[in-house]
Coordinates of C-alpha atoms in Angstrom, one line a residue:
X1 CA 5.1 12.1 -11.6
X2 CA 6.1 14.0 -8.6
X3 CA 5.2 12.5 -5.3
X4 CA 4.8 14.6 -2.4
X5 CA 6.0 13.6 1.2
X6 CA 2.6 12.7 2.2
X7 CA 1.5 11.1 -0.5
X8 CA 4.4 8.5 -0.4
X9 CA 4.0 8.0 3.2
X10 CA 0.5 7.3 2.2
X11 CA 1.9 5.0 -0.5
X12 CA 4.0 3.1 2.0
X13 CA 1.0 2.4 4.6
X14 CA -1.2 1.1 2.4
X15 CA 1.0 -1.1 0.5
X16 CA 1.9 -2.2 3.9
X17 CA -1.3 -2.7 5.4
X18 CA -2.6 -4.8 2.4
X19 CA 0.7 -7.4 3.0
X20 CA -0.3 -7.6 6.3
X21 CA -3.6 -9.6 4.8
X22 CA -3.0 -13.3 5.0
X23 CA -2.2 -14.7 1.8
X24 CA -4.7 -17.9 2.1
X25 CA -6.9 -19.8 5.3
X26 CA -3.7 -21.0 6.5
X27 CA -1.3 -18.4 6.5
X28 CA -1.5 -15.9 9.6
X29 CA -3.1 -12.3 10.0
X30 CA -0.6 -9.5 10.2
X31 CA -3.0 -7.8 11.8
X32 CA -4.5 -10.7 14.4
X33 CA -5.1 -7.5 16.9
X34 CA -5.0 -4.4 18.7
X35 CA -1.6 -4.3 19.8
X36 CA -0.1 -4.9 16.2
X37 CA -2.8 -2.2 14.4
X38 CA -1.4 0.0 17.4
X39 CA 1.9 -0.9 15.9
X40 CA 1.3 -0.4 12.6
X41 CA 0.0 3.2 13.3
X42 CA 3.0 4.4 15.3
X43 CA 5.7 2.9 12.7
X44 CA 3.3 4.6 9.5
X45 CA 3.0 8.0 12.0
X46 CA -0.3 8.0 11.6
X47 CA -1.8 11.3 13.3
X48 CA -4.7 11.8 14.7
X49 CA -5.2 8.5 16.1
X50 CA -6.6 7.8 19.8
X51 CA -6.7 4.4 21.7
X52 CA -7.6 1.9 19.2
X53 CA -10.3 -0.8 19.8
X54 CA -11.7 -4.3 18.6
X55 CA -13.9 -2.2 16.3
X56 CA -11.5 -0.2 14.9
X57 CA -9.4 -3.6 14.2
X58 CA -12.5 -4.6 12.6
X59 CA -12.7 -1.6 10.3
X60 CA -9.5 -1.4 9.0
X61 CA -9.3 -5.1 8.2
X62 CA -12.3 -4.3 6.1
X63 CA -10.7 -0.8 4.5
X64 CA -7.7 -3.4 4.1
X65 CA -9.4 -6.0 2.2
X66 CA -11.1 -2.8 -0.5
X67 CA -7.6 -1.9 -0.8
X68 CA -6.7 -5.1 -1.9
X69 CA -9.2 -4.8 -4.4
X70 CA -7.7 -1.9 -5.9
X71 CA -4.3 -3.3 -6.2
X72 CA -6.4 -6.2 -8.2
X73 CA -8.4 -3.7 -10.2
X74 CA -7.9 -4.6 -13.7
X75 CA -8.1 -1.6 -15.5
X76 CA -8.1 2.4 -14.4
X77 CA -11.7 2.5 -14.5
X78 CA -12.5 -0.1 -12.1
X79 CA -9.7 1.3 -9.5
X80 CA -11.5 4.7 -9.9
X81 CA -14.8 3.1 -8.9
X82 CA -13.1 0.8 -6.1
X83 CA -11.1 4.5 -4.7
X84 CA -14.3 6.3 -5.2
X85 CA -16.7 4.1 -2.8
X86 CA -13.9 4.3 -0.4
X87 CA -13.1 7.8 -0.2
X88 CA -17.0 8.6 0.0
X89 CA -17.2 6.0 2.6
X90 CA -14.9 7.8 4.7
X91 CA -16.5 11.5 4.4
X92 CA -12.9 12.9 3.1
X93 CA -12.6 16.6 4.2
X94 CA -9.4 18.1 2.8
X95 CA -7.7 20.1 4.5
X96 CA -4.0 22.3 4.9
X97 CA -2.0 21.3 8.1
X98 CA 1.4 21.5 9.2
X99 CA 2.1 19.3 12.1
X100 CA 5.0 18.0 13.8
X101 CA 8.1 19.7 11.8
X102 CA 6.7 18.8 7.9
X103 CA 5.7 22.2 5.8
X104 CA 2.5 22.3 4.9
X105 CA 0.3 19.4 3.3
X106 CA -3.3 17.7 2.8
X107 CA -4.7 15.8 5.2
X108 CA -8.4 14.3 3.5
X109 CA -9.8 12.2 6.4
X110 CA -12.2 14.8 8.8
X111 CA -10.9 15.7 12.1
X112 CA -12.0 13.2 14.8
X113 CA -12.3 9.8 12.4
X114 CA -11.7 6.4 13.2
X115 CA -8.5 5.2 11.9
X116 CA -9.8 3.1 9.3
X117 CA -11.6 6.4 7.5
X118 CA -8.3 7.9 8.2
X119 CA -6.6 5.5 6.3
X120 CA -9.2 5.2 3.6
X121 CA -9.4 8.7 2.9
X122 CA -5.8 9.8 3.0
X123 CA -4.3 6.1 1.3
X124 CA -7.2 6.1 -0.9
X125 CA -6.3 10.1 -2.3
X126 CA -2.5 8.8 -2.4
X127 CA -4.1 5.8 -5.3
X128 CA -6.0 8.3 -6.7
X129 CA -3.1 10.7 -7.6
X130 CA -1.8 7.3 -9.9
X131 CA -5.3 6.6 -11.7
X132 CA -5.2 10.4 -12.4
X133 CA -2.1 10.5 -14.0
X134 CA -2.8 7.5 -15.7
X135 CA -0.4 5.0 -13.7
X136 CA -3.0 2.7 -12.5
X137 CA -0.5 0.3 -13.5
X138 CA 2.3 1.0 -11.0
X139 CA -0.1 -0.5 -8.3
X140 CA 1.1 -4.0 -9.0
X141 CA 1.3 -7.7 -6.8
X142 CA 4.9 -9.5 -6.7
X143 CA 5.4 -11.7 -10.2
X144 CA 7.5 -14.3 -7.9
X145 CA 4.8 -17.6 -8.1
X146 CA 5.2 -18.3 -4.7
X147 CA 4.6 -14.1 -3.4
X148 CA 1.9 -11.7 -4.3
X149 CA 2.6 -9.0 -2.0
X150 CA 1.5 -5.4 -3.2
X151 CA 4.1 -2.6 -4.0
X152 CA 4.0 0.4 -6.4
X153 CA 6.3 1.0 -9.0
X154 CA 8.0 4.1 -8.6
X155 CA 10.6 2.8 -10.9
X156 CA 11.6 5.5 -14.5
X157 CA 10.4 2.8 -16.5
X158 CA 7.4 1.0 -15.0
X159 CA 9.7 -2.3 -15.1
X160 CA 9.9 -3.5 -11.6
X161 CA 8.4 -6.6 -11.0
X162 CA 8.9 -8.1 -7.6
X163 CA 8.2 -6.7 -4.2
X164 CA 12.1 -6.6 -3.6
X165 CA 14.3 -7.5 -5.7
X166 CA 16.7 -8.5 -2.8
X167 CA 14.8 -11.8 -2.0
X168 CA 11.9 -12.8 -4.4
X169 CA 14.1 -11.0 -7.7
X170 CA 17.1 -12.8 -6.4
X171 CA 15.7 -16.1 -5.1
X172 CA 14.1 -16.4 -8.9
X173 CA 17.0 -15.1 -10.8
X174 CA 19.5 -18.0 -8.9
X175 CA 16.7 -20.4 -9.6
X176 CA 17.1 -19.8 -13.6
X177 CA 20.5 -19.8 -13.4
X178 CA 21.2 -23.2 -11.8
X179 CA 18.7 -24.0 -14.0
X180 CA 20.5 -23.4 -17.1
X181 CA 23.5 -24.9 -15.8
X182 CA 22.0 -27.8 -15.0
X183 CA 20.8 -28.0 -18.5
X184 CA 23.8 -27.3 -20.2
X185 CA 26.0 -29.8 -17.6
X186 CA 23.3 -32.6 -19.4

């Protein structure tokens, strides 16, 4: 599947913006306001974007939270429905640009929108791309029991299975091995 510039750094804001969701009641928002969404923007390079607002905080949290239920969806026909109501939502208008040194590419929110229909329509067109070519599947939630961030498998052979492999693939292959060794040691 080839994966254009854009589209991965479309890949890599929304799997970013849907950790930033707090995992239950008592875990913290990684969004809890302005300053950090105005963050988040300028280290995801999002164009486009004026001053941000308590309304626009608002809104993505809620473009956040439909993400989320696309990373849940469990089949491609449910993501397609999820990616549809959000792209409409966001009154995509495709169009050609080449901005700030990168060649030419598709930008699908309309010029002027909010940040959250920014996000929604050029994120949401970045999930699409993997429902169309039939890797719904690659849009997967950490298998550690103790993480369920999002991440997409870009992997050859669809295998990965943890958000890194560094920490919760590690931390769960040492656990297995001390406990074998404890087993066999009696």
């Amino acid at each position: 599947m080839l994966i254009t510039h854009d589209t991965r750094c479309a890949l890599e804001a929304v799997v970013d913006l849907v950790n930033t969701a707090p995992e239950d009641e008592s875990a913290a928002d990684g969004l809890p306001d302005v300053a950090a969404l105005t963050d988040f923007v300028q280290n995801h390079q999002v164009s486009d974007v004026g001053s941000l607002s308590e309304f626009d905080l608002s809104a993505v949290r809620r473009v956040r939270g439909r993400f989320a239920g696309i990373f849940a969806a469990p089949d491609a026909r449910t993501a397609a429905g999820l990616i549809n109501e959000l792209i409409a939502a966001a009154g995509t208008t495709p169009r050609l640009t080449d901005h700030d040194g990168y060649d030419w590419h598709v930008h699908y929110f309309a010029p002027g929108a909010s940040v959250a229909d920014h996000l929604a329509a050029d994120c949401g067109m970045a999930l699409a791309f993997f429902v169309v070519a039939g890797e719904q599947e690659r849009l997967r939630r950490c298998e550690a029991p103790d993480c369920r961030r999002a991440f997409v498998d870009l992997s050859r052979n669809r295998s990965r299975r943890y958000c890194d492999s560094r920490t919760c693939g590690n931390r769960l292959h040492v656990a297995a091995y001390r406990a074998r060794r404890k087993e066999a040691a009696g």
